[in-house]
Structures are given as C-alpha cells and as structure tokens.
mmCIF file of C-alpha atoms in Angstrom:
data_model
loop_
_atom_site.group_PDB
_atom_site.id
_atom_site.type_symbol
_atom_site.label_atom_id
_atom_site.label_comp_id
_atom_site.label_asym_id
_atom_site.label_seq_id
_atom_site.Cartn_x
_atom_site.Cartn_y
_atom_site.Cartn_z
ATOM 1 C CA UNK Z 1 101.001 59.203 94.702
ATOM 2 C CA UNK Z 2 100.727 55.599 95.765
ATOM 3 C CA UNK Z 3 96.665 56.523 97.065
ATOM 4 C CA UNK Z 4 96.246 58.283 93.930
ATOM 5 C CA UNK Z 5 97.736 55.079 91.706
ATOM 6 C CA UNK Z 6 95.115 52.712 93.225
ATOM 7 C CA UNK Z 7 92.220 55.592 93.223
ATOM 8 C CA UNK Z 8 92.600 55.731 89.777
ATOM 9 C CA UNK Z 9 93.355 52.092 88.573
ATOM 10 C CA UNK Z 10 90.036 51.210 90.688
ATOM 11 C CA UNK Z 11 88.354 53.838 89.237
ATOM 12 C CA UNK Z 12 89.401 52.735 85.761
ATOM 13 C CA UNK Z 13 88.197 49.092 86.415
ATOM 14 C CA UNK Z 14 84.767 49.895 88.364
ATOM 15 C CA UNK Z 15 83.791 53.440 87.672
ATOM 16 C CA UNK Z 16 79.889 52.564 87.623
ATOM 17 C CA UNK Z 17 80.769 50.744 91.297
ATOM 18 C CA UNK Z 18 81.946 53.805 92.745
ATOM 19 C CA UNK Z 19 79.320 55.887 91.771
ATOM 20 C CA UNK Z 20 77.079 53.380 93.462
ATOM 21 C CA UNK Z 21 76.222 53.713 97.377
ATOM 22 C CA UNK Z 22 76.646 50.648 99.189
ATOM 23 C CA UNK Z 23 73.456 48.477 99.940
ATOM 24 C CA UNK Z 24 70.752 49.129 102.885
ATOM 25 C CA UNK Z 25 71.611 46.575 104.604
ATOM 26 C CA UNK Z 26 75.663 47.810 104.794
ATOM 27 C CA UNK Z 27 76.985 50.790 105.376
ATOM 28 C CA UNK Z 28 77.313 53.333 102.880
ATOM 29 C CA UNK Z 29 80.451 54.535 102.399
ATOM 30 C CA UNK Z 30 81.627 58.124 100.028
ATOM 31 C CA UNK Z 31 84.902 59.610 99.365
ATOM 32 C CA UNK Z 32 85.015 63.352 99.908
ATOM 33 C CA UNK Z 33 88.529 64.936 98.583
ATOM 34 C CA UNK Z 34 88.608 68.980 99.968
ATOM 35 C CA UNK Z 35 91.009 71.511 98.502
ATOM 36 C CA UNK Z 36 92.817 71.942 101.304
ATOM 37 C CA UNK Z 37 96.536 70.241 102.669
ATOM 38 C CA UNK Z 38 96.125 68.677 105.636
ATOM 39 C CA UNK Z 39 97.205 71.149 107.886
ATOM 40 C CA UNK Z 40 94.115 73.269 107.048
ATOM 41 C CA UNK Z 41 91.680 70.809 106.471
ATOM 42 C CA UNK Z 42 92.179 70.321 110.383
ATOM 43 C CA UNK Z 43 90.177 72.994 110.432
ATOM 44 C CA UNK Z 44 88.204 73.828 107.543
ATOM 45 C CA UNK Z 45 86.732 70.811 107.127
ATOM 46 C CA UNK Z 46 87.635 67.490 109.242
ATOM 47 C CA UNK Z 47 86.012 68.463 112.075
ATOM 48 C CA UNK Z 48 82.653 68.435 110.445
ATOM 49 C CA UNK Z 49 83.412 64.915 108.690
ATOM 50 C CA UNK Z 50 85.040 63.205 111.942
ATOM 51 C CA UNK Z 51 81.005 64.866 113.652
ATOM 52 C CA UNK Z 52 79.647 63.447 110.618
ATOM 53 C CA UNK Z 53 80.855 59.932 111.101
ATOM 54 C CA UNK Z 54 80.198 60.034 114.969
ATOM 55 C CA UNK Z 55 76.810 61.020 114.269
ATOM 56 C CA UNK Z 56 75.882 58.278 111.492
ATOM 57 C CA UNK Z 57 78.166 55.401 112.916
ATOM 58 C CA UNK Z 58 77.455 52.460 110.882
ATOM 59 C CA UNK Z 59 75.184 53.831 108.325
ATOM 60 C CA UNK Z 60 77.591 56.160 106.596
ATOM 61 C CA UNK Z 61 80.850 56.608 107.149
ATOM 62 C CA UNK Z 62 82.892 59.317 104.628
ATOM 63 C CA UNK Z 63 86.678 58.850 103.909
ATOM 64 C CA UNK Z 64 88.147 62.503 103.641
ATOM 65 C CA UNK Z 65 90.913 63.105 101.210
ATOM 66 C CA UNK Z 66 93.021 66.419 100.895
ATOM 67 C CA UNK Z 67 94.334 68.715 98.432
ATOM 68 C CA UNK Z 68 95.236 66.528 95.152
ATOM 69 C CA UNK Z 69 95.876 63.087 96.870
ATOM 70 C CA UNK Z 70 93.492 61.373 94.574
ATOM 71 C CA UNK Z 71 93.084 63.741 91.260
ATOM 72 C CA UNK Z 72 94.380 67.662 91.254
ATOM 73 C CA UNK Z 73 92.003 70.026 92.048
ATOM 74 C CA UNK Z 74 91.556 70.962 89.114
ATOM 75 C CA UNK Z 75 89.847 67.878 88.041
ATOM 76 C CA UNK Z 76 87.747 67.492 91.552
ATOM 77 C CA UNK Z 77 84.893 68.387 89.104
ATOM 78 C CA UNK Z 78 84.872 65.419 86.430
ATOM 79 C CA UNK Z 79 86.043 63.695 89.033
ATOM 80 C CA UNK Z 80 82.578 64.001 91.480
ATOM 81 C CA UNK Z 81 80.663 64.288 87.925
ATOM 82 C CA UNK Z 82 81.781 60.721 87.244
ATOM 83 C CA UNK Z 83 80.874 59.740 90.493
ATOM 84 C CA UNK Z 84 84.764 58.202 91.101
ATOM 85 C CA UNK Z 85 84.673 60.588 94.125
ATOM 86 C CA UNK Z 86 81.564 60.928 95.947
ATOM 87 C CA UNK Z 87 81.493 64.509 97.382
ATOM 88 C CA UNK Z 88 83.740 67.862 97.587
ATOM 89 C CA UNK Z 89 84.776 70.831 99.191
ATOM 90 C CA UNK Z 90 86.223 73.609 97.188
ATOM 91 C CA UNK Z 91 85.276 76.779 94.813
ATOM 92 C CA UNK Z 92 83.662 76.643 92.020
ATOM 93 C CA UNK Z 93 86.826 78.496 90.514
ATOM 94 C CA UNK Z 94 89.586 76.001 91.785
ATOM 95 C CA UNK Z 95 87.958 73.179 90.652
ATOM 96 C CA UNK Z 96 87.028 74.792 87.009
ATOM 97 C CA UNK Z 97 83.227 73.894 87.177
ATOM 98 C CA UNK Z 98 81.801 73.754 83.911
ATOM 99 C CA UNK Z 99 78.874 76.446 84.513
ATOM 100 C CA UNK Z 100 78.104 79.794 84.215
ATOM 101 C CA UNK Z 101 78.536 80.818 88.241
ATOM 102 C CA UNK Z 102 82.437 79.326 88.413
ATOM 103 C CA UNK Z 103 83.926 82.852 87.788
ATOM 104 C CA UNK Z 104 82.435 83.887 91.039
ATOM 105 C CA UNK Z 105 83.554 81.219 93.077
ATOM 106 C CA UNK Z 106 87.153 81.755 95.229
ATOM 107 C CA UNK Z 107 87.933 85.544 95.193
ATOM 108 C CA UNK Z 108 85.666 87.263 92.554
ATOM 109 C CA UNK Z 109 87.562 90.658 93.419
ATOM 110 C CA UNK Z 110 85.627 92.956 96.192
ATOM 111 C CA UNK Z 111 82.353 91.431 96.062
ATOM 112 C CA UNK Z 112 82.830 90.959 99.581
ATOM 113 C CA UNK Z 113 84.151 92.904 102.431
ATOM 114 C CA UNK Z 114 83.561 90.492 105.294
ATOM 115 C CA UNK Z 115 82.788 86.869 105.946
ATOM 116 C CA UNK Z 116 79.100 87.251 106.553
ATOM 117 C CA UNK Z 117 78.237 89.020 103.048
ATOM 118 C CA UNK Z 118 78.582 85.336 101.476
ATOM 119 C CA UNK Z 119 76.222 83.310 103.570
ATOM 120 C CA UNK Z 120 73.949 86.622 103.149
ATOM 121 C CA UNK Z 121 74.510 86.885 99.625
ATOM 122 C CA UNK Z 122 73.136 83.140 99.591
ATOM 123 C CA UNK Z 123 70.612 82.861 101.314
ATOM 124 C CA UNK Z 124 69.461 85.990 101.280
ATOM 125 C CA UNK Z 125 69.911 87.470 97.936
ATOM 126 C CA UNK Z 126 68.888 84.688 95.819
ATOM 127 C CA UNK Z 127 72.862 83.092 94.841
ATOM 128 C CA UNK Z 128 71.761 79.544 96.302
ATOM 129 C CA UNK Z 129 68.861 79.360 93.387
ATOM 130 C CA UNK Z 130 71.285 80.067 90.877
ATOM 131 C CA UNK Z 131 73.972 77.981 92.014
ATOM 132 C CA UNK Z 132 71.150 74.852 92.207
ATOM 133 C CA UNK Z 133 70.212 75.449 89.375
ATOM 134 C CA UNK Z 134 73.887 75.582 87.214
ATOM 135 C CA UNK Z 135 74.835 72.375 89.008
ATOM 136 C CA UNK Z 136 72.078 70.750 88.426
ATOM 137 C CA UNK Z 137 72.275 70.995 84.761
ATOM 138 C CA UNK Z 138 75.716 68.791 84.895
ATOM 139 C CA UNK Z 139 74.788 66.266 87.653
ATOM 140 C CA UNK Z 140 76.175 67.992 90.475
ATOM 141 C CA UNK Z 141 74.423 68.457 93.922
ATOM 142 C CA UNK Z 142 75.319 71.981 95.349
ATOM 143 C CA UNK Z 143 74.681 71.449 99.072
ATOM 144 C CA UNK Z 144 75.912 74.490 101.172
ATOM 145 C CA UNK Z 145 78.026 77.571 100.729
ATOM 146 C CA UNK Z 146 80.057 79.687 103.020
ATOM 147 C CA UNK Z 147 82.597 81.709 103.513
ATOM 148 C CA UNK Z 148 86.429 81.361 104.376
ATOM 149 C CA UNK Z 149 89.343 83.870 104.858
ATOM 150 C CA UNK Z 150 90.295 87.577 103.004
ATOM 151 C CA UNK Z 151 92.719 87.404 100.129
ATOM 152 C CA UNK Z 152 95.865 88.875 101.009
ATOM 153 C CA UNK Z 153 99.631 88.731 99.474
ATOM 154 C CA UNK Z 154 102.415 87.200 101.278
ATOM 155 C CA UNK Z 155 105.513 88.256 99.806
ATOM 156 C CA UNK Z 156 109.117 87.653 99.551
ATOM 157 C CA UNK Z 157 109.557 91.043 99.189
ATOM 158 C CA UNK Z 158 107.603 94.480 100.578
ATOM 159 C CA UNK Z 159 104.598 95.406 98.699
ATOM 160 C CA UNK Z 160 103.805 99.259 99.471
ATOM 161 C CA UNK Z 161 102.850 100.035 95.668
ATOM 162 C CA UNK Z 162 100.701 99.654 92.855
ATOM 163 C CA UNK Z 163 104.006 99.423 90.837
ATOM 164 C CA UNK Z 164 105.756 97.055 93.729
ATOM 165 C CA UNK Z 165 103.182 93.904 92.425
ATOM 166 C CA UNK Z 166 104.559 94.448 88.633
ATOM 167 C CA UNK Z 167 106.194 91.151 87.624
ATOM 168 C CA UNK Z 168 105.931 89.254 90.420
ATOM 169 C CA UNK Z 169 105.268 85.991 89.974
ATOM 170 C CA UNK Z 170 101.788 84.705 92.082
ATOM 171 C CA UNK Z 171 100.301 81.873 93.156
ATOM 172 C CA UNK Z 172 96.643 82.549 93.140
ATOM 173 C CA UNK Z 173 92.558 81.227 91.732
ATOM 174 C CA UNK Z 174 92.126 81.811 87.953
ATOM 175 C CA UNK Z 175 89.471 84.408 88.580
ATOM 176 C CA UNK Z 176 91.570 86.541 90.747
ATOM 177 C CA UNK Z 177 94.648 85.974 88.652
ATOM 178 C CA UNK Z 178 92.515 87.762 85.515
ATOM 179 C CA UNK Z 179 92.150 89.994 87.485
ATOM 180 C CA UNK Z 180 95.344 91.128 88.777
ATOM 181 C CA UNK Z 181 97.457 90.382 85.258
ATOM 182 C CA UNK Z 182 96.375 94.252 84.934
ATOM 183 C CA UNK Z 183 98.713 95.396 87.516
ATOM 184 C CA UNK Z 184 101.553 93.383 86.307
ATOM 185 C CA UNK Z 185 100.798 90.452 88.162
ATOM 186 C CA UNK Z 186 102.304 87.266 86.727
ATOM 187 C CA UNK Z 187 99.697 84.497 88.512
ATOM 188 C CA UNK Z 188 101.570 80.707 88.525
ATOM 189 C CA UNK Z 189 99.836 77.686 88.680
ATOM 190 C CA UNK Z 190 101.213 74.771 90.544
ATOM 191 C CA UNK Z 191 99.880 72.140 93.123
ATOM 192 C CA UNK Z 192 98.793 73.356 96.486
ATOM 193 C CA UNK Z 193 101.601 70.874 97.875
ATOM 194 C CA UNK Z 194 104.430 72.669 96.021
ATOM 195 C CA UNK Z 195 103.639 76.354 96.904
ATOM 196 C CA UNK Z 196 106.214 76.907 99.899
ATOM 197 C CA UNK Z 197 108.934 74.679 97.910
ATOM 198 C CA UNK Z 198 108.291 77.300 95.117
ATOM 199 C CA UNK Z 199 108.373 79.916 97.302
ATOM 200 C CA UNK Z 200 111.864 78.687 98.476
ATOM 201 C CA UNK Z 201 113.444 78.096 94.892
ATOM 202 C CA UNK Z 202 112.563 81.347 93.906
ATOM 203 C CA UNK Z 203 109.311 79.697 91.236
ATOM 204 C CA UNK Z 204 107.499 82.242 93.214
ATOM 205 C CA UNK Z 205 107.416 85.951 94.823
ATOM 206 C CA UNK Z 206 104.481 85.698 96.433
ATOM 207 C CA UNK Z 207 101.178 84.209 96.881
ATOM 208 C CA UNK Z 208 97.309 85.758 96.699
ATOM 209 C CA UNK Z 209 95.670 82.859 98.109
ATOM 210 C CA UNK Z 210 94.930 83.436 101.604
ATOM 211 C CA UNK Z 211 94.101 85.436 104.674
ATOM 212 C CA UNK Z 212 97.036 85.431 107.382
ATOM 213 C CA UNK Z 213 95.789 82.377 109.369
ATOM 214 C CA UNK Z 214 96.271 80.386 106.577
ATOM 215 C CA UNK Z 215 99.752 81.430 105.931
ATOM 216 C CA UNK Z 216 100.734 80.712 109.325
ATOM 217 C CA UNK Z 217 98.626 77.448 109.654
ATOM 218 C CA UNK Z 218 100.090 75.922 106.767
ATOM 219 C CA UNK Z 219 103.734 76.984 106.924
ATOM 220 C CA UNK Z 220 103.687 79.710 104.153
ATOM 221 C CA UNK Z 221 104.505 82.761 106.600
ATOM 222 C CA UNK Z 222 107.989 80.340 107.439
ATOM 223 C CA UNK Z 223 109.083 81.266 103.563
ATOM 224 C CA UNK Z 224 107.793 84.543 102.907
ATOM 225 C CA UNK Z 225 108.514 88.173 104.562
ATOM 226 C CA UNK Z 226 105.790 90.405 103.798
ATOM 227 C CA UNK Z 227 102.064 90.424 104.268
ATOM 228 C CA UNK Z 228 100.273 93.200 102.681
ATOM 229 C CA UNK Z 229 97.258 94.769 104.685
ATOM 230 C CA UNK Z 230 95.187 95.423 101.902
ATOM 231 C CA UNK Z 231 93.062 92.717 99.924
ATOM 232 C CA UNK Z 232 90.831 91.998 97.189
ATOM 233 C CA UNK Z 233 88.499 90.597 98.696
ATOM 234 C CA UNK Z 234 86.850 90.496 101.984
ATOM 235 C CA UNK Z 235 86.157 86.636 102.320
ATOM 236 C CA UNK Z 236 86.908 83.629 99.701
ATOM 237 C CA UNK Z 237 83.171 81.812 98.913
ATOM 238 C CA UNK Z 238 83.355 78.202 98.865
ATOM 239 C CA UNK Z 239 80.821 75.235 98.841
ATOM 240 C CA UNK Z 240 80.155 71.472 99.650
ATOM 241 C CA UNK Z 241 79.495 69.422 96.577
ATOM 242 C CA UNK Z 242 78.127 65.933 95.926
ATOM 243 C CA UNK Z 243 77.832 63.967 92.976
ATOM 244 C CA UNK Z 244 73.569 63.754 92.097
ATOM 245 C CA UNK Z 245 73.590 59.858 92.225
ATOM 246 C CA UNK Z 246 75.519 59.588 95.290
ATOM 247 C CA UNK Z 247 73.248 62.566 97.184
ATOM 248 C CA UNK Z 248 69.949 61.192 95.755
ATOM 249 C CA UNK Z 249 71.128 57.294 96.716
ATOM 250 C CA UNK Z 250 71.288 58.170 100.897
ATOM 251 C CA UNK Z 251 68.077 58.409 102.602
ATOM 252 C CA UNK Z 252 66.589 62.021 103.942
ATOM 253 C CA UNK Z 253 67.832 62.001 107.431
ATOM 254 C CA UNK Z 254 71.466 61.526 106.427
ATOM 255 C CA UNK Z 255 71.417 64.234 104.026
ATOM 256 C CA UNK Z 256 69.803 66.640 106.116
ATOM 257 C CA UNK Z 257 72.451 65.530 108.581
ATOM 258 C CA UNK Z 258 75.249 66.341 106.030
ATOM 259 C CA UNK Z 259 73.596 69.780 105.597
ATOM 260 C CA UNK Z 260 73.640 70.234 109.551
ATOM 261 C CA UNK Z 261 77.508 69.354 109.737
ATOM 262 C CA UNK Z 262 78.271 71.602 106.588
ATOM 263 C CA UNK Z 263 76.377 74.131 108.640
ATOM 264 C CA UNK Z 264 78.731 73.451 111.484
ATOM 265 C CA UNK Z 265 82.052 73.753 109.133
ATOM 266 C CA UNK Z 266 80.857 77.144 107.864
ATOM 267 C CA UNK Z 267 80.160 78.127 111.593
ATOM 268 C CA UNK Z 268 83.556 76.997 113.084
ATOM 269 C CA UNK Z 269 85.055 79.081 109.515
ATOM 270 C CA UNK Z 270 83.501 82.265 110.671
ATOM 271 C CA UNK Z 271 85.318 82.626 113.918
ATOM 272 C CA UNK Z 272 88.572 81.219 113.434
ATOM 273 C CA UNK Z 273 89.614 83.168 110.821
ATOM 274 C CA UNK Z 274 87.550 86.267 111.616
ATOM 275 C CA UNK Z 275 89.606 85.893 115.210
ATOM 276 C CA UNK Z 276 92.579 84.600 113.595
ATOM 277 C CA UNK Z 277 93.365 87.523 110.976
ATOM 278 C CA UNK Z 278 93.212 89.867 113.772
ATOM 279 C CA UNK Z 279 95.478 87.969 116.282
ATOM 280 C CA UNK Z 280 98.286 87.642 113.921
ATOM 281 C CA UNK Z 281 98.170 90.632 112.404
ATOM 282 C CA UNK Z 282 98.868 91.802 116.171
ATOM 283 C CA UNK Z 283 100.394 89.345 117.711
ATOM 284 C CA UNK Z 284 102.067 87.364 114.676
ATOM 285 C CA UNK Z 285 105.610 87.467 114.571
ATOM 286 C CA UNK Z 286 107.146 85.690 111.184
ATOM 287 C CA UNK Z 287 106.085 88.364 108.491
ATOM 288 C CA UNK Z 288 106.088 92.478 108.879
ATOM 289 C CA UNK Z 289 102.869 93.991 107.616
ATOM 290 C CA UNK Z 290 102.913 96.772 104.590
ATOM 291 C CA UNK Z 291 100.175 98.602 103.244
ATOM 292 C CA UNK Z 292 99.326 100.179 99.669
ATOM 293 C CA UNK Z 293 97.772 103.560 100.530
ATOM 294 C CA UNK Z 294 94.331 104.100 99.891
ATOM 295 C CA UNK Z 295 94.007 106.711 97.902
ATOM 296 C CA UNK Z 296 96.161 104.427 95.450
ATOM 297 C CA UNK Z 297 94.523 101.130 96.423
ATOM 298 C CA UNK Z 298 91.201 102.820 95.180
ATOM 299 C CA UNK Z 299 92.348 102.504 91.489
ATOM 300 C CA UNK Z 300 92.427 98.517 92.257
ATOM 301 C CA UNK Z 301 88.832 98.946 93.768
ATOM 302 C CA UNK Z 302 87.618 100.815 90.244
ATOM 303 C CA UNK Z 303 89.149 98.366 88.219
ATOM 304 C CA UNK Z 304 86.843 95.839 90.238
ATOM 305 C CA UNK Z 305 83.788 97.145 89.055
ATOM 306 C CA UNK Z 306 84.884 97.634 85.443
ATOM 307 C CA UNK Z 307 85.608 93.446 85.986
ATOM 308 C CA UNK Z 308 81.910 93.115 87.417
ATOM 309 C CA UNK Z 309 80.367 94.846 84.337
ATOM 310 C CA UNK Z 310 83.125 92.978 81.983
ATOM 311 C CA UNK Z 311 81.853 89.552 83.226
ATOM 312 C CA UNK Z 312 78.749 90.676 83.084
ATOM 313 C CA UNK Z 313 78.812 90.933 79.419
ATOM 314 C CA UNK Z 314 79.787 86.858 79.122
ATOM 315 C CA UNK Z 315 76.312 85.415 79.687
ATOM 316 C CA UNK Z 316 72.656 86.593 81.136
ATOM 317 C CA UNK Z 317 73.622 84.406 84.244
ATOM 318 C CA UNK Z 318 76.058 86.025 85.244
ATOM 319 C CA UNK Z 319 74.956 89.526 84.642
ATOM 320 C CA UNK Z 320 72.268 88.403 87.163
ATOM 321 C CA UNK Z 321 75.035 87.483 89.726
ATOM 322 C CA UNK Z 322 76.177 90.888 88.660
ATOM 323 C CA UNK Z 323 73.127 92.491 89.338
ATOM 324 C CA UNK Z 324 72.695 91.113 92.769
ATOM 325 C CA UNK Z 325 76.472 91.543 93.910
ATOM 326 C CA UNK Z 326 75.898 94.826 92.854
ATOM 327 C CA UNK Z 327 72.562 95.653 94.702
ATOM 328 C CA UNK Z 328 74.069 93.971 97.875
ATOM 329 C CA UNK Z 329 76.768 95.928 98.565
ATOM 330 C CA UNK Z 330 74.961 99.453 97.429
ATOM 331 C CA UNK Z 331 72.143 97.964 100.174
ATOM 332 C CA UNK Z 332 75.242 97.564 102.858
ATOM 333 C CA UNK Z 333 76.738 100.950 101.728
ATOM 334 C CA UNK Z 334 73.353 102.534 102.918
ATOM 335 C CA UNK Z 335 73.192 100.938 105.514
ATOM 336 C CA UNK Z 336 76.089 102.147 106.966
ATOM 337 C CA UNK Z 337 77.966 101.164 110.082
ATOM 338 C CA UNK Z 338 78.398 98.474 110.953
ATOM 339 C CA UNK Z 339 77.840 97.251 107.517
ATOM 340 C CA UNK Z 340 80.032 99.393 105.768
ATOM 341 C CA UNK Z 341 82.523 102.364 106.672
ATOM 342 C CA UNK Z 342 82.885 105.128 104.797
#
C-alpha cells in the first residue's frame, strides 16, 4: 500500500512526466505492473524482464510490479492508457479493456484445447490484426500474445457433478464467470492477494482461475481439497501491453528487443505448465483429483457454443473472432490426431 500511496500521489502531481521516456542521453526507464503475485510472476514473466534489462543495460531498464501493488488490475488499463504505468502483462478480460476483443481475453470458454491453439490462433488465423487494430483505437500498443495454463476448479469440496458447482461461490475472469452463472456458479470478485485468505474464511468454495501449477506455485492447493480434471478451457490467452507514447518514444532496436523477450516469456509458458499440469496431476500430493463424466460434461461444452454465437450477436467484431474461433477448431477437428481426439 505504501508503493501504491507514492505511485499514485506522483502520478497525481506529474502524470504528463510519466508518460514521458527519459532523454537520449539517459536511460529510459518504464514501469511494467503484470497480473500476477509474485510467486508466479517468477515465472510468467520476470525472467523475461530481468533478460530484458541484462540485454539493454543502461539504455532501458524496466521496473516490474505485480498483481495490484500500484492500481488493481482492474484499472491496469486507464492506468497504461494514461501513461502513469508504462507497459503490462495481463488479459484483455482482467484488466476490463475498453474494446470490442476483451470478452475473449482470459478463458473465453473452450475456444482452446491446448496451449498452442492461441499463438496459432494469432498468428495464424488473423487474431493479432484485430487485436492491433482495437488497441490502437484507445492508445494502446498490443505487442505479443500467448498462451498460459487450462482453467480448472480447485475446491474445498469434491466436484463430480453438474449439480455439485450449484452455489458455490468462485473466484474467477468476468468472461468465464458469465459463463458459468448458468450452472449455478456464484463467481466472487476480490484481489488476487486475498484469494487463499478467502478461501480460508470460508468467502470462497473454490476458485476457476488456474491450471494445477498455479495452484501449487502460489499456495492455493495448501487451502483447498479438490481439483477437478475437467476444464473450460484448454489454455488462458494473455498479452504484453504498452502504452502508444511510451512504445513509439524507444528507438527500433529496443522494441524489437522487447518483442524477442516477450517471445521468450511465451516460450518458457509453454513448457512449464504444459510439463507442470501433468506432473502434479501425477505426482502432486495436496489435492485429490475428481472428474465430471463426460457424457455430462458435454452439456457444459454445448452451452459453449450457444455463448460463441450469443457474443457473437454483440458487435460485427466479435462475430469475426467468432467466425475464426469457430473455423479453427472445425480445421483441428479434421485434422485429427494429434490435433484433436475424438
């Protein structure tokens, strides 16, 4: 609270300042707050900053804050818009973009299966020249998606039906949260900070936030019981954001050399959790798996696609991301194993 006292009383007396990269002649320095705690920020996204720094010594150094130390996530956005902080990593979703892609940001339910649909999806399927293009309309630079973990519950107690979820109380992203209010979900909004004291008073009964690694990385497999096997969503999507004026005011080789340690975050992303999620669903030892069966966990998986064609209806935008989630995962149906199964 103390950081986030003098962010914002310097930010209040010097907001154009802030926006403003430091001269040639000095080193430029950014802020960068990620939505992550600290514990998983040692891995989602410090190493690429601590490269970063290495790399551009005295030219650019970035100061990485986590998970609301200097404004909640959910005002990361105005935040970086002002230019009070410099750059971010989170979803579009957390961080309640104002544009017309922020529903599909975090868990947009089953749009993936596994980690490397959303770089695909991307970079392949056209998603990066709509996500350019609905950031640049509000002064935002969209550098570089990628993806993280699965969405899974953790629960207090065992999940092993449809009508187990109905009325418990869930921390999850808005999007996914919508979503799941039809099975009786009750999703809770608090501060990432708070989740495993909630979890502990009782605030909470479970949490949709996260693939296993997570909840053992970052203590929430200590206060819960139950992880459920099946999820609603094969990989969370997630970007690197800078403010226009801050991104436009370093010179060419340091933003290309941003883009390469991005590059390198999503990279190091793609195995640990892919390895992780396997590992402690075998080896881990703090919470007993449970399963919905999938004849029932198909209703979930229809109600998905009524949600795709619901959204769809909100704006032309994103019945085009509609369109292409759509024609993705019919293309990796076809093309069968190891694509899809089944």
């Amino acid at each position: 609270m103390t950081t986030r006292r003098k962010f914002l009383a310097g930010a209040a007396a010097a907001p154009a300042a802030l926006a403003t990269p430091a001269l040639a002649s000095g080193t430029i320095k950014w802020r960068m707050q990620t939505y992550a705690g600290p514990a998983l920020a040692e891995h989602v996204v410090k190493p690429a900053i601590d490269m970063f720094n290495k790399i551009a010594g005295d030219r650019m150094q970035i100061e990485l804050f986590y998970a609301d130390q200097l404004v909640p996530t959910g005002e990361l956005f105005q935040a970086m818009q002002r230019g009070t902080i410099d750059a971010v990593q989170s979803d579009d979703d957390s961080m309640a973009s104002p544009t017309e892609v922020t529903v599909f940001g975090g868990y947009f339910p089953f749009a993936s299966r596994y980690s490397l649909d959303v770089p695909v999806l991307f970079n392949q399927y056209g998603l990066n020249e709509i996500w350019d293009e609905e950031y640049s309309k509000v002064g935002v630079k969209h550098i570089s998606a990628g993806a993280w973990d699965p969405c899974h519950f953790a629960t207090k107690d065992p999940i092993r039906s449809l009508a187990d979820l109905k009325g418990k109380r869930v921390f999850t992203f808005p999007t996914a949260g919508r979503f799941l209010s039809q099975f009786g979900v009750v999703p809770v909004t608090l501060p990432w900070e708070d989740i495993e004291v909630a979890m502990q008073t009782g605030e909470l009964d479970g949490i949709a936030w996260s693939g296993i690694t997570e909840d053992y990385t970052v203590g929430w497999a200590d206060v819960t019981n139950y992880f459920l096997t099946n999820n609603i969503s094969g990989a969370w999507a997630g970007s690197f954001f800078a403010n226009q004026g801050s991104w436009e005011g370093i010179p060419e080789d340091l933003q290309t050399l941003f883009r390469v340690c991005c590059d390198q975050s999503h990279y190091y992303r793609q195995w640990w959790y892919w390895g992780g999620e396997a590992n402690l669903r075998v080896n881990g030892t703090k919470m007993e798996l449970t399963s919905i069966p999938d004849a029932e966990w198909a209703q979930v998986e229809e109600a998905a696609l009524k949600f795709w064609d619901e959204v769809a209806t909100e704006s032309p935008t994103k019945a085009k991301v509609v369109e292409i989630i759509k024609k993705y995962n019919a293309d990796m149906q076809k093309a069968g194993r190891p694509y899809r199964y089944g």
